[in-house]
PDB file of C-alpha atoms in Angstrom:
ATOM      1  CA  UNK A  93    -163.119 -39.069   5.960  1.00 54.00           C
ATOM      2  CA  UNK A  94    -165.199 -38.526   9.409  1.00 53.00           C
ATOM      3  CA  UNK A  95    -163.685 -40.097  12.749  1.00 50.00           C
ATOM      4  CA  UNK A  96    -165.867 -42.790  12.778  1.00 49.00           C
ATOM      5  CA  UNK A  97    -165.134 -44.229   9.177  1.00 50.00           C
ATOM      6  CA  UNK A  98    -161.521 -43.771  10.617  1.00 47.00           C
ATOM      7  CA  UNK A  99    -161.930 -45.699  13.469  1.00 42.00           C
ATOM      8  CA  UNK A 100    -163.779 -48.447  12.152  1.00 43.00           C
ATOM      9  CA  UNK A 101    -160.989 -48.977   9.331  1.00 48.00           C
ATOM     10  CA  UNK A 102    -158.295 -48.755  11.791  1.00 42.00           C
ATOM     11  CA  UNK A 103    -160.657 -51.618  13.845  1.00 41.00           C
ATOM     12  CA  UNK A 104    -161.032 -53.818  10.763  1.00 44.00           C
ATOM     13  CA  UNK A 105    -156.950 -54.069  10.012  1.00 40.00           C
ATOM     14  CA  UNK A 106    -156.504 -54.743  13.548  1.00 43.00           C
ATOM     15  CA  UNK A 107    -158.994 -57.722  13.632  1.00 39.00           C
ATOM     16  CA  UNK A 108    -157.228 -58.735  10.150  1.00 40.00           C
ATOM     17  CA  UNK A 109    -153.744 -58.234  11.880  1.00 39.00           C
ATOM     18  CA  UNK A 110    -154.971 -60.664  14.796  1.00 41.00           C
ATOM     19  CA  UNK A 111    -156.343 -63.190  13.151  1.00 43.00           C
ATOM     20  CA  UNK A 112    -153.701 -63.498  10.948  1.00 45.00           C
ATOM     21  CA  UNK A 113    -151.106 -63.447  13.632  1.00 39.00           C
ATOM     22  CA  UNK A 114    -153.406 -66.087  15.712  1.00 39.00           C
ATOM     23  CA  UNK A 115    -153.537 -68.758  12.015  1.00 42.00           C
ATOM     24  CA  UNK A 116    -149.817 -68.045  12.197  1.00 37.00           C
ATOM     25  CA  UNK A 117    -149.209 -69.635  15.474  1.00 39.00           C
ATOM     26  CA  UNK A 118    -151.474 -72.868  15.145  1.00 44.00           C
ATOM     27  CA  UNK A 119    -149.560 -73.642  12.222  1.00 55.00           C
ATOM     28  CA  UNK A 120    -146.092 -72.308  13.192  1.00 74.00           C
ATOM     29  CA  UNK A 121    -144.026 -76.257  13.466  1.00 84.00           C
ATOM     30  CA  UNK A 122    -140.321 -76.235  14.630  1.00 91.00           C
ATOM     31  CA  UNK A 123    -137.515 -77.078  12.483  1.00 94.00           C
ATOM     32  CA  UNK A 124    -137.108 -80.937  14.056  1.00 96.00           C
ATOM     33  CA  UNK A 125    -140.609 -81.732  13.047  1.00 97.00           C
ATOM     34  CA  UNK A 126    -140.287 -80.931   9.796  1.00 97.00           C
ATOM     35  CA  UNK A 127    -136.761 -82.464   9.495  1.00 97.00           C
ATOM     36  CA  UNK A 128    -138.215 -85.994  10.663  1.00 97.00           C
ATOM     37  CA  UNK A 129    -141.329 -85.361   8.718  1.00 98.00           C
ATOM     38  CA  UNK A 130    -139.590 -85.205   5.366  1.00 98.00           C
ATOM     39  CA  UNK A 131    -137.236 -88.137   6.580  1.00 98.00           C
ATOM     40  CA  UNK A 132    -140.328 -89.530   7.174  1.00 98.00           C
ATOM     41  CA  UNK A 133    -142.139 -89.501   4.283  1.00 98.00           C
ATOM     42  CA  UNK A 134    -141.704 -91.978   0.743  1.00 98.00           C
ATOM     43  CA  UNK A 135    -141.262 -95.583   0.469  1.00 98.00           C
ATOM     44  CA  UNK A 136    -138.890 -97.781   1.767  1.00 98.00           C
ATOM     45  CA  UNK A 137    -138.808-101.185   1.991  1.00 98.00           C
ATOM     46  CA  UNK A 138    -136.353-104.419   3.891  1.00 98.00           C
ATOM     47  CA  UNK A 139    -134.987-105.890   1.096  1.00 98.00           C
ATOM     48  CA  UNK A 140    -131.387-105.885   1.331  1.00 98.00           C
ATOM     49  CA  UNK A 141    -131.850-106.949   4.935  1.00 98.00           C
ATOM     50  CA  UNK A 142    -133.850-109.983   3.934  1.00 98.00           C
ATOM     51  CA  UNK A 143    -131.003-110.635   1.384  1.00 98.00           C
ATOM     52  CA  UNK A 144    -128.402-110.283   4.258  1.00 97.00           C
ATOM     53  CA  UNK A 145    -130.612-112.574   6.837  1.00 97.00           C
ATOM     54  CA  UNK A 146    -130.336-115.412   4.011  1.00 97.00           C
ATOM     55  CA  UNK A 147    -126.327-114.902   3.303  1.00 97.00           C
ATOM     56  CA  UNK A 148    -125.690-115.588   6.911  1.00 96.00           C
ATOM     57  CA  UNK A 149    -128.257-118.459   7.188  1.00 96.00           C
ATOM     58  CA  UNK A 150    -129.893-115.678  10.104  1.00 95.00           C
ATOM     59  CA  UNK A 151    -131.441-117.620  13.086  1.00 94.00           C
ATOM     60  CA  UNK A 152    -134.055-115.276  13.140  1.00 95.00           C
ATOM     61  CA  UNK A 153    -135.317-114.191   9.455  1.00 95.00           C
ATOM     62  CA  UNK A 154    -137.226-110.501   8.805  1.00 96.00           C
ATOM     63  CA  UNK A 155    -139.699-110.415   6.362  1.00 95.00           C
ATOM     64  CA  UNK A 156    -139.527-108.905   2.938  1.00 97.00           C
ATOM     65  CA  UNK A 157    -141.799-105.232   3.437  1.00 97.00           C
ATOM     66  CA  UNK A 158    -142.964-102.103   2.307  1.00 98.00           C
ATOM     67  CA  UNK A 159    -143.319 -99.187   4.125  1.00 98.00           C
ATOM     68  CA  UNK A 160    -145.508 -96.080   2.474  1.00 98.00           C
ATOM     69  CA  UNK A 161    -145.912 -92.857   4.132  1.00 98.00           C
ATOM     70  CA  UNK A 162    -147.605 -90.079   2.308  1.00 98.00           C
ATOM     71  CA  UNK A 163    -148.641 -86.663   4.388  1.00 97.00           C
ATOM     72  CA  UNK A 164    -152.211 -85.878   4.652  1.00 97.00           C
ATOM     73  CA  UNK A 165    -154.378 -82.719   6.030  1.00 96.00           C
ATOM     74  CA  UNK A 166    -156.417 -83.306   8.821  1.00 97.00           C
ATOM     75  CA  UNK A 167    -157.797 -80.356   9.906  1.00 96.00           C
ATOM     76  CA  UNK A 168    -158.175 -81.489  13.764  1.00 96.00           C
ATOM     77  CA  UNK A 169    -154.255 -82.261  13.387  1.00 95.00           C
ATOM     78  CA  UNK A 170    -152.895 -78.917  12.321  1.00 88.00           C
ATOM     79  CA  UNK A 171    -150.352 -77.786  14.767  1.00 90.00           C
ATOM     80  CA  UNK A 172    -148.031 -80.938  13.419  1.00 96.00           C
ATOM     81  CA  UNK A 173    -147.505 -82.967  10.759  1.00 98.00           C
ATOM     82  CA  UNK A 174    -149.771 -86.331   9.855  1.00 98.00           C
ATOM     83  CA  UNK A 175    -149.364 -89.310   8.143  1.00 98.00           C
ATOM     84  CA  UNK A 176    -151.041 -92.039   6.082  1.00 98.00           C
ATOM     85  CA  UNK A 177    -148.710 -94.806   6.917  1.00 98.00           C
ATOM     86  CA  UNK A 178    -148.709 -98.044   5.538  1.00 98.00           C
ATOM     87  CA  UNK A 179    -146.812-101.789   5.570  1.00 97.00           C
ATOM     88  CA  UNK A 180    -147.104-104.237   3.247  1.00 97.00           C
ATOM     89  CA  UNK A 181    -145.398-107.496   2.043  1.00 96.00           C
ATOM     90  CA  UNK A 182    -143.985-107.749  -0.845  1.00 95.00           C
ATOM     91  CA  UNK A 183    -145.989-110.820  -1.905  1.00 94.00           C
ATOM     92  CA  UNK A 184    -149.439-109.151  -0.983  1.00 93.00           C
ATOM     93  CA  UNK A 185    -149.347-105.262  -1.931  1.00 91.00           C
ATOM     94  CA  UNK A 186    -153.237-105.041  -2.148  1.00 93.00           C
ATOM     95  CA  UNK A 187    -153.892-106.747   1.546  1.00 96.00           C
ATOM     96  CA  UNK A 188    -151.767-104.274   3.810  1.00 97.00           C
ATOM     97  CA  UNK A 189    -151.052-105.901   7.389  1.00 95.00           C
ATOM     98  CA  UNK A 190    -150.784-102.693   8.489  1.00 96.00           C
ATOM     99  CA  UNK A 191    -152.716 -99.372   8.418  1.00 97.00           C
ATOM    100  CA  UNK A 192    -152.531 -96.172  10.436  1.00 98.00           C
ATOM    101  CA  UNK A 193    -152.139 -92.443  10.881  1.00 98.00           C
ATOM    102  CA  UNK A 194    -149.454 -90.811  12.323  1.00 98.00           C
ATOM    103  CA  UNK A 195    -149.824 -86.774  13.859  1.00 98.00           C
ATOM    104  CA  UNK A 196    -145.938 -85.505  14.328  1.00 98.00           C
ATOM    105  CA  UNK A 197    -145.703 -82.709  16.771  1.00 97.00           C
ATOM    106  CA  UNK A 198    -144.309 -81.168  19.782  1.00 95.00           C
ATOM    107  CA  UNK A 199    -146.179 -81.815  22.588  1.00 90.00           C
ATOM    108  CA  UNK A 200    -144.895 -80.913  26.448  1.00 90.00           C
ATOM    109  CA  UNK A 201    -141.712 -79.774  25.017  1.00 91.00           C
ATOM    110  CA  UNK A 202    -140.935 -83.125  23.577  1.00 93.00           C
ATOM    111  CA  UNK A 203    -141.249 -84.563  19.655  1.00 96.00           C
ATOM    112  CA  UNK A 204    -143.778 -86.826  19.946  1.00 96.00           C
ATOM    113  CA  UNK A 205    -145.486 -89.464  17.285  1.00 97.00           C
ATOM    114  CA  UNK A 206    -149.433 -89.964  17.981  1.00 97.00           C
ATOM    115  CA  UNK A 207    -150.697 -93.147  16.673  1.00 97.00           C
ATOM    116  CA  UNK A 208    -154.127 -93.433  15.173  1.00 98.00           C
ATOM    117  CA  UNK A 209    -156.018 -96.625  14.353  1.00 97.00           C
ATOM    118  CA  UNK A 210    -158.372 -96.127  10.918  1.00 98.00           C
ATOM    119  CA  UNK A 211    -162.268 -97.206  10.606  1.00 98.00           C
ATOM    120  CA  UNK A 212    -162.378 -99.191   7.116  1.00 95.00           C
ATOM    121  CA  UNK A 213    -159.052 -98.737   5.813  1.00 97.00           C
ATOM    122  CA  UNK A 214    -159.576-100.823   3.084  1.00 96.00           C
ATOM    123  CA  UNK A 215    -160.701 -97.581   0.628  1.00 95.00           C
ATOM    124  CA  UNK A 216    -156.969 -96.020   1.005  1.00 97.00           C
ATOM    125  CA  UNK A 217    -155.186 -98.899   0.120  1.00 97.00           C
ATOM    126  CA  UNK A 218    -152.101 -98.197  -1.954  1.00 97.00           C
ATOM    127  CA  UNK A 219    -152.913 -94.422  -1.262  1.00 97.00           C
ATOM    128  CA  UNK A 220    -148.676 -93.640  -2.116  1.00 96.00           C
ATOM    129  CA  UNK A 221    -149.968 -94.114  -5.725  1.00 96.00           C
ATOM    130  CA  UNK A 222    -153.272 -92.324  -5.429  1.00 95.00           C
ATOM    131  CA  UNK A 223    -153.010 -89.691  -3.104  1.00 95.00           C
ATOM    132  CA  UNK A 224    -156.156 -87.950  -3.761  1.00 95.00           C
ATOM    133  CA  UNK A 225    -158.136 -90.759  -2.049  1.00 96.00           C
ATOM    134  CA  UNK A 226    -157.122 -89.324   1.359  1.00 97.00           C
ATOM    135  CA  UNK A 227    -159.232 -86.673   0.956  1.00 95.00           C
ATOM    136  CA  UNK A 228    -161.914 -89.506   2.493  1.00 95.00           C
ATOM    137  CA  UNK A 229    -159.926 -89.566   5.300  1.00 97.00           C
ATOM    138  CA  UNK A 230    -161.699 -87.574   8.355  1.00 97.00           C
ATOM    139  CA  UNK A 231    -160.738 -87.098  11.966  1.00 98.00           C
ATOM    140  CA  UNK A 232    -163.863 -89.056  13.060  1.00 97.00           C
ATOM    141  CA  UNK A 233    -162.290 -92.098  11.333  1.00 98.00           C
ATOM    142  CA  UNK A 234    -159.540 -92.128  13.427  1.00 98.00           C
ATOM    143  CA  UNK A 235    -158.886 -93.829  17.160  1.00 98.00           C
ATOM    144  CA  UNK A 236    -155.857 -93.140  18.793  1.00 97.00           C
ATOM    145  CA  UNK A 237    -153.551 -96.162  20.234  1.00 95.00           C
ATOM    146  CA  UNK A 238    -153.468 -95.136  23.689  1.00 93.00           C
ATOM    147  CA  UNK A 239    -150.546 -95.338  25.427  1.00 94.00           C
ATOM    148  CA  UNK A 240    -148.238 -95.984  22.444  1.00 95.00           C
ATOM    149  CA  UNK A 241    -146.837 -92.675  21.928  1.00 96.00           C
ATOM    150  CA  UNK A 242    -143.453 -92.581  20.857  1.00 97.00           C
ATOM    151  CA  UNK A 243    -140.524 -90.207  21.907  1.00 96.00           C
ATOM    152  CA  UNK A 244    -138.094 -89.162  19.631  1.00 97.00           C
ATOM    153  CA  UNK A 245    -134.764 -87.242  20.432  1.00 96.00           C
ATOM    154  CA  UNK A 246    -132.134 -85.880  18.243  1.00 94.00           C
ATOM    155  CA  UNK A 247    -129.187 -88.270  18.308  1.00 93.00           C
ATOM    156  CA  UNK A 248    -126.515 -86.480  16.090  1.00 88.00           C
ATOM    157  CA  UNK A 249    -126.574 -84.976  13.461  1.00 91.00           C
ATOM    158  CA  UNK A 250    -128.277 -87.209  10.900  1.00 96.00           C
ATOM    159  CA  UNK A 251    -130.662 -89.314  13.203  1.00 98.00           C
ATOM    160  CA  UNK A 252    -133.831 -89.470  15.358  1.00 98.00           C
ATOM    161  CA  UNK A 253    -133.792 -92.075  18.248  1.00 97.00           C
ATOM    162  CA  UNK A 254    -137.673 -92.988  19.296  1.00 96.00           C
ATOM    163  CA  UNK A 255    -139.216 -95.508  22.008  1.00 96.00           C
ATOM    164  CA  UNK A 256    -142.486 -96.021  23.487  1.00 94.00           C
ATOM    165  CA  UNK A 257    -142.862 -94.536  27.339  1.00 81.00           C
ATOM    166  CA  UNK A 258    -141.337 -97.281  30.038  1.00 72.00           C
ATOM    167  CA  UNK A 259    -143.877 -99.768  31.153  1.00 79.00           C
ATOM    168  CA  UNK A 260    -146.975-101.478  30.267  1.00 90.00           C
ATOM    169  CA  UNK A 261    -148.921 -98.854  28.362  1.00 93.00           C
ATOM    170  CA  UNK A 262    -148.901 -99.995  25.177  1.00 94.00           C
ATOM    171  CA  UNK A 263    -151.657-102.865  25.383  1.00 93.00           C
ATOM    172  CA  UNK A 264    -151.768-105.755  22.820  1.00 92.00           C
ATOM    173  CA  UNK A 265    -154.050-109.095  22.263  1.00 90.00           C
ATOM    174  CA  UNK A 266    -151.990-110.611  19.734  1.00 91.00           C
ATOM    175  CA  UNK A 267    -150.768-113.790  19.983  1.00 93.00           C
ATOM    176  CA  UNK A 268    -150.871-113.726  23.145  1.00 95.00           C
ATOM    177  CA  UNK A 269    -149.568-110.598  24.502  1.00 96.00           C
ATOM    178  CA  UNK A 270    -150.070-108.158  26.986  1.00 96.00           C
ATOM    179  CA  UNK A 271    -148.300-104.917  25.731  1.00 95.00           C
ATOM    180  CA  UNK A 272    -146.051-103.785  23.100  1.00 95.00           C
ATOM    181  CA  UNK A 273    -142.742-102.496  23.185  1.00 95.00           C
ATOM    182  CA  UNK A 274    -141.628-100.490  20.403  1.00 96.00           C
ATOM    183  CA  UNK A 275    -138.502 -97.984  19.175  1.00 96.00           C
ATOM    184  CA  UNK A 276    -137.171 -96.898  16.022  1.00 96.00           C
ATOM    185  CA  UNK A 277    -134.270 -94.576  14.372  1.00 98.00           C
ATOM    186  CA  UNK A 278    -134.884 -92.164  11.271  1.00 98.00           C
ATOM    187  CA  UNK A 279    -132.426 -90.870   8.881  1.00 98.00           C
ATOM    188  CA  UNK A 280    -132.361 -89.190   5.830  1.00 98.00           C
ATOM    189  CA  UNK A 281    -132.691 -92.643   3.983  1.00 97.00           C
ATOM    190  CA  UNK A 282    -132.856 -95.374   6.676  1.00 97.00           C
ATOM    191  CA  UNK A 283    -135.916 -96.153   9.222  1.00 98.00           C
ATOM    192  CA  UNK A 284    -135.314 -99.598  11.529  1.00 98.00           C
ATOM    193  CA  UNK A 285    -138.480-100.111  13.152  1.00 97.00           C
ATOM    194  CA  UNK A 286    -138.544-102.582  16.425  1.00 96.00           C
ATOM    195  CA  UNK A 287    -141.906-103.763  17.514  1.00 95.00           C
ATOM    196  CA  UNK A 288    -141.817-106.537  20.027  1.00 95.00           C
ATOM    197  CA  UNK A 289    -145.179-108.180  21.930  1.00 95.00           C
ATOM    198  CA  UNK A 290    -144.519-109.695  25.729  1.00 96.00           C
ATOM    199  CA  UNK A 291    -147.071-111.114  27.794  1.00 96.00           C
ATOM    200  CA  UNK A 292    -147.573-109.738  31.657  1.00 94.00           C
ATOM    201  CA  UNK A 293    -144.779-112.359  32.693  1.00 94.00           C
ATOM    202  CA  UNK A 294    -142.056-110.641  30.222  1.00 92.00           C
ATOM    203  CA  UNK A 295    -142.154-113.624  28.387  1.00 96.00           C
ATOM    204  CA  UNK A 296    -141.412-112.633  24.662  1.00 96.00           C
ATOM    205  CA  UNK A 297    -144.618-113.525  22.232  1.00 96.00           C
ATOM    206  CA  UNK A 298    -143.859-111.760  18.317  1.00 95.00           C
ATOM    207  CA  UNK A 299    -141.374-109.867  17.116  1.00 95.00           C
ATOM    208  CA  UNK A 300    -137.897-109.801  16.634  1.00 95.00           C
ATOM    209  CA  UNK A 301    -136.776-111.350  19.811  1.00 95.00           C
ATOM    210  CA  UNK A 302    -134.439-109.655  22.153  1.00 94.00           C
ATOM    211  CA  UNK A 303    -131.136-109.064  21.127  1.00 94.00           C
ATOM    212  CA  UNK A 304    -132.597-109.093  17.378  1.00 95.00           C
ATOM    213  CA  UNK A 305    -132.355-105.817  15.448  1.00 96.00           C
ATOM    214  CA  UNK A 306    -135.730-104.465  14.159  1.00 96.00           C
ATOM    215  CA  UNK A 307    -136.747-104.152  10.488  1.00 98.00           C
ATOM    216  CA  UNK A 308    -134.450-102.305   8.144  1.00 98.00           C
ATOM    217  CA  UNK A 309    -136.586 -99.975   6.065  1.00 98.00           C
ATOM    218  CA  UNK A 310    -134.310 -98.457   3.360  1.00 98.00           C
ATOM    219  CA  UNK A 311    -135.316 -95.425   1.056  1.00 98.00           C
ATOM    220  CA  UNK A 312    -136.742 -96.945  -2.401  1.00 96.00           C
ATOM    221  CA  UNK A 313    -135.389 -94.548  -5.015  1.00 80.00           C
TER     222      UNK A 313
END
């Protein structure tokens, strides 16, 4: 073999060795986003809390839901996990009230869950069942919800404690609010999810009022 050939085949592994060293840490995620990813993902719906809020004759009364979240590839959103997330209730499983994408990652040191808005969601309705249809879901569909990152922290062994950053950040138009405050906790089989609307004066709008514990999504076997 003359030098050249040599050198050229020693140049070739080397690019090989680099790239695949380089693929390796874009895709490299740390052992807390893929624990809350997989406690992330299935079904899971408020049920036995609805049944609980009628027992007691509950002032304030959560609604029976569905919560779907099946992982999708994204190829913009590869150094984390993402999401096809999506609520229903239980009366109206083909008219979602709410659809979205969520990108899972460590960002500045902290675990942090992106939230992204989808152009015509209506073709991935029910995608838990049909996964295959998110392969029509593209990065240029998506719009991210400034402002209403959430935070999450390991809080024991067997739990994920998440808010949205302090202040007015999160902005909202519904029923009269100004911004949304929201937090939730993720185990292995339980997800409570508080979302709560105020208008600039504080005053409380939608929601579980304060005080009131969010919605109690349990694991659907």
């Amino acid at each position: 073999m003359s030098k050249n050939s040599a050198f050229l085949g020693f140049l070739c592994v080397a690019v090989l060795l680099t790239a695949g060293a380089a693929r390796s840490q874009t895709t490299k995620i740390d052992k807390d986003v893929k624990l809350l990813g997989k406690w992330m993902t299935g079904s899971f719906d408020t049920f036995r809390q609805v049944d609980e809020d009628e027992e007691v004759d509950a002032k304030y009364r959560h609604i029976r839901a569905l919560l779907h979240v099946t992982p999708v590839t994204i190829p913009e959103l590869r150094k984390g996990l993402a999401f096809y997330v999506e609520n229903q209730q239980a009366e109206a499983r083909t008219r979602p009230y709410r659809q979205r994408v969520y990108f899972l990652s460590r960002m500045d040191g902290r675990l942090t869950l992106k939230i992204f808005r989808i152009a015509k969601p209506e073709d991935l309705v029910n995608a838990h069942r049909n996964p295959a249809v998110l392969k029509a879901l593209t990065f240029d569909r998506l719009t991210p919800e400034d402002g209403c990152d959430l935070t999450y922290e390991r809080s024991g062994r067997d739990l994920f404690k998440g808010k949205t950053a302090g202040g007015r950040a999160c902005r909202s138009s519904l029923r009269g609010a100004t911004y949304t405050y929201s937090e939730s906790e993720i185990g292995p089989s339980r997800w409570v999810n508080l979302d709560q609307g105020f208008d600039d004066a504080g005053e409380h709008k939608w929601g579980p009022p304060p005080g009131v514990i969010g919605h109690i999504f349990l694991r659907r076997n």
